[in-house]
Amino acid sequence: MPAVLVAAVVGVLFFLGYRYYSSYLARKVYVLDPAFVTPAHEFNDGNDFVPTNKHVLFGHHFTSVAGAAPIVGPAIAVFWGWGPALTWIVLGTIFAAGVHDFGSLVVSVRHKARSIGTLAGEVVNGRARGLFLAIIFFLLTLVNAVFAVVIGNLFVNNPGAVIPIVVEIPVAMLIGQYIYKTRSSALIPSIVGVLLLYALILVGNAVPVSLDGLAETLGFEQTRNLWVILLFVYTWVASRIPVWVLLQPRDYINSHQLFIALGVISLGVIIGLNTIQAPLVNDVPEGSPSFFPFLFITIACGAISGFHSLVASGTTSKQLDRETDARYVGYMGAVGEGSLATGAVLAATAGVAASQAEWQALYPDFATASGGATGNFVDGVAVFANNIGIPLDIATIFAAVVVISFAATTMDTGVRLQRYVVQEIGELTGIRVLARNLSLATTIAVVIPLAMALLPGGGEAGYTFGVLWQLFGTTNQLTAGLALAVIAVWVTRRGRSPVVVLIPLVFLLAMTSWALLVNLRNFVRDDQWVLAPLDAVIFLLALWLIVEAALALRGAFRDRTTTDAGERPAVTREEPR
């Protein structure tokens, strides 16, 4: 199957989804009001609440939600065949992620840009706040653990990427200082930063950096684990400094990288006319996880991701100029992530191998598929980049730098968010030292995922990584389920049909609960007494979410109204920035 044909079909389906389905959501489900005064105008402070042009805001939102997850998950999931993976990406993006991301943004905007956690307590019930904190704690723990492993493996396998990634840190800090002190636009400095980063790829290719010798001297069985420890030491520091010093300027640089990577994949597929070598549906070895239910938690980001509700309600809702912009920013953001996931599928099926035999050698079993997925994506993108004239060795480092940059930015944000969650748990439980001591909260936010990342499991390929990714997927889908429950209750109370929200909600909770039960049985059978209790706790959270959602929806149907009374502040609209 020609990859360009598959990409074209998926592109048409995404276009139709945005053109027609998002229009239906805007008119009939969320009922967007162009006259509604958004929080960006009501609370405009020039800092967090800033009316922003919808195209600029889309770029911010898209780069915030599109990290390494829509790359890694699809590159693993093609183990079951490219047909099931792409089907879930397309249907999940159009009918689940679009509903979730769009709805999270609208509900937050209608409630003064409050976060999804606060909204869970207000819209569902007070207990939902505790449920949210518990789910998010596990989600961020697993996010930080799996991305540390991803980066560690990439550094080991692509030593030429070390210098560009390490030097990007001081470059981003210099850009941050310049923007902060001069109050100038980030566009030109961030473009300069991207050019410097790509120039350093040439340096990295000439001077690769390996820690194999140091790891052996220090007694590490795997060099990856040394990288993991260094990464968490770095994130401890990075999460303590102000966001404008490093996090924001790295986001500026990576926003350009994201669109460049999509452009390289698209051009490479068109010019190279690569053919998909993976089977449509793979005949997986006996004993492999079944794609029902595991496909739907392996591909979370790229089909539907609860993490997006944190971004939509955390920062994007504070910058939305007009409520009608939510359709473009929220739904199109989901489409953008689905497009990146599609690129990952094509890279791992069309770019990475020249024959089906070569592909089967890369995906012989689930353990190998999980451990090698990121490397397969890197190699596939390198082939696409080589199609447009970039030397293969440089192209490989370019692809590795893209993935590491996205994953590192996610870790920076994830550890910082985890610190906030730890402090909020301290406030909720009355443990003042936890709520007020930043160093203690940050240390907890670092040590727990570090321990998860260092769990033993199957050598460099690491079945442990596959397990951690599945647990990450389940908690991510639980977060999405909580956001969908909030949206469904909100829609129902306003006299509108919640069916389009309830369908993905029920499907996600069913697949997540099923996967958790299967994993729990396997963990107990294999005497995995660290992972089994963790899985059991997440399963109990899933049951809790099902009960709370059912109770809240029953109450919402009882209290249905047809007005949005009290949601419209009477203030003057200001011009967007």
JSON list of N, CA and C in Angstrom, two decimals, residues 1-4 6 82 269 272-278 346 348-356 359 384 387:
[
{"chain": "A", "resi": 1, "resn": "MET", "atom": "N", "xyz": [0.84, -1.19, 0.00]},
{"chain": "A", "resi": 1, "resn": "MET", "atom": "CA", "xyz": [0.00, 0.00, 0.00]},
{"chain": "A", "resi": 1, "resn": "MET", "atom": "C", "xyz": [0.89, 1.25, 0.00]},
{"chain": "A", "resi": 2, "resn": "PRO", "atom": "N", "xyz": [0.74, 2.16, -0.99]},
{"chain": "A", "resi": 2, "resn": "PRO", "atom": "CA", "xyz": [1.54, 3.39, -1.01]},
{"chain": "A", "resi": 2, "resn": "PRO", "atom": "C", "xyz": [1.22, 4.27, 0.21]},
{"chain": "A", "resi": 3, "resn": "ALA", "atom": "N", "xyz": [2.24, 4.72, 0.88]},
{"chain": "A", "resi": 3, "resn": "ALA", "atom": "CA", "xyz": [2.04, 5.53, 2.08]},
{"chain": "A", "resi": 3, "resn": "ALA", "atom": "C", "xyz": [1.35, 6.85, 1.76]},
{"chain": "A", "resi": 4, "resn": "VAL", "atom": "N", "xyz": [1.66, 7.41, 0.59]},
{"chain": "A", "resi": 4, "resn": "VAL", "atom": "CA", "xyz": [1.08, 8.70, 0.22]},
{"chain": "A", "resi": 4, "resn": "VAL", "atom": "C", "xyz": [-0.44, 8.58, 0.04]},
{"chain": "A", "resi": 6, "resn": "VAL", "atom": "N", "xyz": [-2.42, 6.43, 1.70]},
{"chain": "A", "resi": 6, "resn": "VAL", "atom": "CA", "xyz": [-2.98, 6.35, 3.06]},
{"chain": "A", "resi": 6, "resn": "VAL", "atom": "C", "xyz": [-3.02, 7.72, 3.71]},
{"chain": "A", "resi": 82, "resn": "TRP", "atom": "N", "xyz": [-1.06, -2.03, 10.73]},
{"chain": "A", "resi": 82, "resn": "TRP", "atom": "CA", "xyz": [-1.30, -0.60, 10.54]},
{"chain": "A", "resi": 82, "resn": "TRP", "atom": "C", "xyz": [-2.79, -0.29, 10.39]},
{"chain": "A", "resi": 269, "resn": "VAL", "atom": "N", "xyz": [7.22, 11.48, 2.30]},
{"chain": "A", "resi": 269, "resn": "VAL", "atom": "CA", "xyz": [6.27, 10.47, 1.83]},
{"chain": "A", "resi": 269, "resn": "VAL", "atom": "C", "xyz": [5.88, 10.74, 0.37]},
{"chain": "A", "resi": 272, "resn": "GLY", "atom": "N", "xyz": [9.30, 10.34, -1.87]},
{"chain": "A", "resi": 272, "resn": "GLY", "atom": "CA", "xyz": [9.89, 9.00, -1.86]},
{"chain": "A", "resi": 272, "resn": "GLY", "atom": "C", "xyz": [8.95, 7.92, -2.33]},
{"chain": "A", "resi": 273, "resn": "LEU", "atom": "N", "xyz": [7.64, 8.16, -2.28]},
{"chain": "A", "resi": 273, "resn": "LEU", "atom": "CA", "xyz": [6.65, 7.15, -2.67]},
{"chain": "A", "resi": 273, "resn": "LEU", "atom": "C", "xyz": [6.90, 5.83, -1.96]},
{"chain": "A", "resi": 274, "resn": "ASN", "atom": "N", "xyz": [7.21, 5.92, -0.67]},
{"chain": "A", "resi": 274, "resn": "ASN", "atom": "CA", "xyz": [7.46, 4.72, 0.11]},
{"chain": "A", "resi": 274, "resn": "ASN", "atom": "C", "xyz": [6.19, 3.87, 0.24]},
{"chain": "A", "resi": 275, "resn": "THR", "atom": "N", "xyz": [6.40, 2.57, 0.33]},
{"chain": "A", "resi": 275, "resn": "THR", "atom": "CA", "xyz": [5.29, 1.62, 0.43]},
{"chain": "A", "resi": 275, "resn": "THR", "atom": "C", "xyz": [5.23, 1.05, 1.84]},
{"chain": "A", "resi": 276, "resn": "ILE", "atom": "N", "xyz": [4.03, 0.93, 2.39]},
{"chain": "A", "resi": 276, "resn": "ILE", "atom": "CA", "xyz": [3.86, 0.33, 3.71]},
{"chain": "A", "resi": 276, "resn": "ILE", "atom": "C", "xyz": [4.21, -1.16, 3.63]},
{"chain": "A", "resi": 277, "resn": "GLN", "atom": "N", "xyz": [5.15, -1.57, 4.48]},
{"chain": "A", "resi": 277, "resn": "GLN", "atom": "CA", "xyz": [5.63, -2.95, 4.47]},
{"chain": "A", "resi": 277, "resn": "GLN", "atom": "C", "xyz": [4.99, -3.80, 5.56]},
{"chain": "A", "resi": 278, "resn": "ALA", "atom": "N", "xyz": [4.38, -3.17, 6.53]},
{"chain": "A", "resi": 278, "resn": "ALA", "atom": "CA", "xyz": [3.72, -3.91, 7.60]},
{"chain": "A", "resi": 278, "resn": "ALA", "atom": "C", "xyz": [2.41, -4.49, 7.10]},
{"chain": "A", "resi": 346, "resn": "LEU", "atom": "N", "xyz": [3.15, 5.89, 9.67]},
{"chain": "A", "resi": 346, "resn": "LEU", "atom": "CA", "xyz": [3.81, 5.76, 8.37]},
{"chain": "A", "resi": 346, "resn": "LEU", "atom": "C", "xyz": [5.31, 5.58, 8.52]},
{"chain": "A", "resi": 348, "resn": "ALA", "atom": "N", "xyz": [6.85, 4.18, 11.00]},
{"chain": "A", "resi": 348, "resn": "ALA", "atom": "CA", "xyz": [7.14, 2.87, 11.57]},
{"chain": "A", "resi": 348, "resn": "ALA", "atom": "C", "xyz": [6.69, 1.71, 10.70]},
{"chain": "A", "resi": 349, "resn": "THR", "atom": "N", "xyz": [6.07, 2.01, 9.55]},
{"chain": "A", "resi": 349, "resn": "THR", "atom": "CA", "xyz": [5.63, 0.93, 8.66]},
{"chain": "A", "resi": 349, "resn": "THR", "atom": "C", "xyz": [6.14, 1.08, 7.24]},
{"chain": "A", "resi": 350, "resn": "ALA", "atom": "N", "xyz": [6.33, 2.32, 6.78]},
{"chain": "A", "resi": 350, "resn": "ALA", "atom": "CA", "xyz": [6.77, 2.56, 5.41]},
{"chain": "A", "resi": 350, "resn": "ALA", "atom": "C", "xyz": [8.21, 3.01, 5.33]},
{"chain": "A", "resi": 351, "resn": "GLY", "atom": "N", "xyz": [8.68, 3.75, 6.33]},
{"chain": "A", "resi": 351, "resn": "GLY", "atom": "CA", "xyz": [10.02, 4.29, 6.26]},
{"chain": "A", "resi": 351, "resn": "GLY", "atom": "C", "xyz": [11.08, 3.39, 6.86]},
{"chain": "A", "resi": 352, "resn": "VAL", "atom": "N", "xyz": [10.69, 2.55, 7.82]},
{"chain": "A", "resi": 352, "resn": "VAL", "atom": "CA", "xyz": [11.67, 1.84, 8.63]},
{"chain": "A", "resi": 352, "resn": "VAL", "atom": "C", "xyz": [12.16, 0.54, 7.98]},
{"chain": "A", "resi": 353, "resn": "ALA", "atom": "N", "xyz": [11.43, 0.03, 6.99]},
{"chain": "A", "resi": 353, "resn": "ALA", "atom": "CA", "xyz": [11.82, -1.25, 6.39]},
{"chain": "A", "resi": 353, "resn": "ALA", "atom": "C", "xyz": [11.53, -1.25, 4.89]},
{"chain": "A", "resi": 354, "resn": "ALA", "atom": "N", "xyz": [12.35, -1.99, 4.14]},
{"chain": "A", "resi": 354, "resn": "ALA", "atom": "CA", "xyz": [12.19, -2.06, 2.68]},
{"chain": "A", "resi": 354, "resn": "ALA", "atom": "C", "xyz": [11.41, -3.29, 2.24]},
{"chain": "A", "resi": 355, "resn": "SER", "atom": "N", "xyz": [11.09, -4.18, 3.18]},
{"chain": "A", "resi": 355, "resn": "SER", "atom": "CA", "xyz": [10.32, -5.38, 2.86]},
{"chain": "A", "resi": 355, "resn": "SER", "atom": "C", "xyz": [9.55, -5.81, 4.09]},
{"chain": "A", "resi": 356, "resn": "GLN", "atom": "N", "xyz": [8.53, -6.67, 3.88]},
{"chain": "A", "resi": 356, "resn": "GLN", "atom": "CA", "xyz": [7.76, -7.14, 5.02]},
{"chain": "A", "resi": 356, "resn": "GLN", "atom": "C", "xyz": [8.61, -8.00, 5.95]},
{"chain": "A", "resi": 359, "resn": "TRP", "atom": "N", "xyz": [10.43, -5.72, 8.19]},
{"chain": "A", "resi": 359, "resn": "TRP", "atom": "CA", "xyz": [9.54, -5.15, 9.19]},
{"chain": "A", "resi": 359, "resn": "TRP", "atom": "C", "xyz": [9.23, -6.18, 10.29]},
{"chain": "A", "resi": 384, "resn": "PHE", "atom": "N", "xyz": [12.51, 9.31, 5.38]},
{"chain": "A", "resi": 384, "resn": "PHE", "atom": "CA", "xyz": [11.71, 10.35, 4.72]},
{"chain": "A", "resi": 384, "resn": "PHE", "atom": "C", "xyz": [12.54, 11.61, 4.48]},
{"chain": "A", "resi": 387, "resn": "ASN", "atom": "N", "xyz": [14.79, 11.21, 1.65]},
{"chain": "A", "resi": 387, "resn": "ASN", "atom": "CA", "xyz": [14.09, 11.33, 0.37]},
{"chain": "A", "resi": 387, "resn": "ASN", "atom": "C", "xyz": [14.14, 12.76, -0.19]}
]
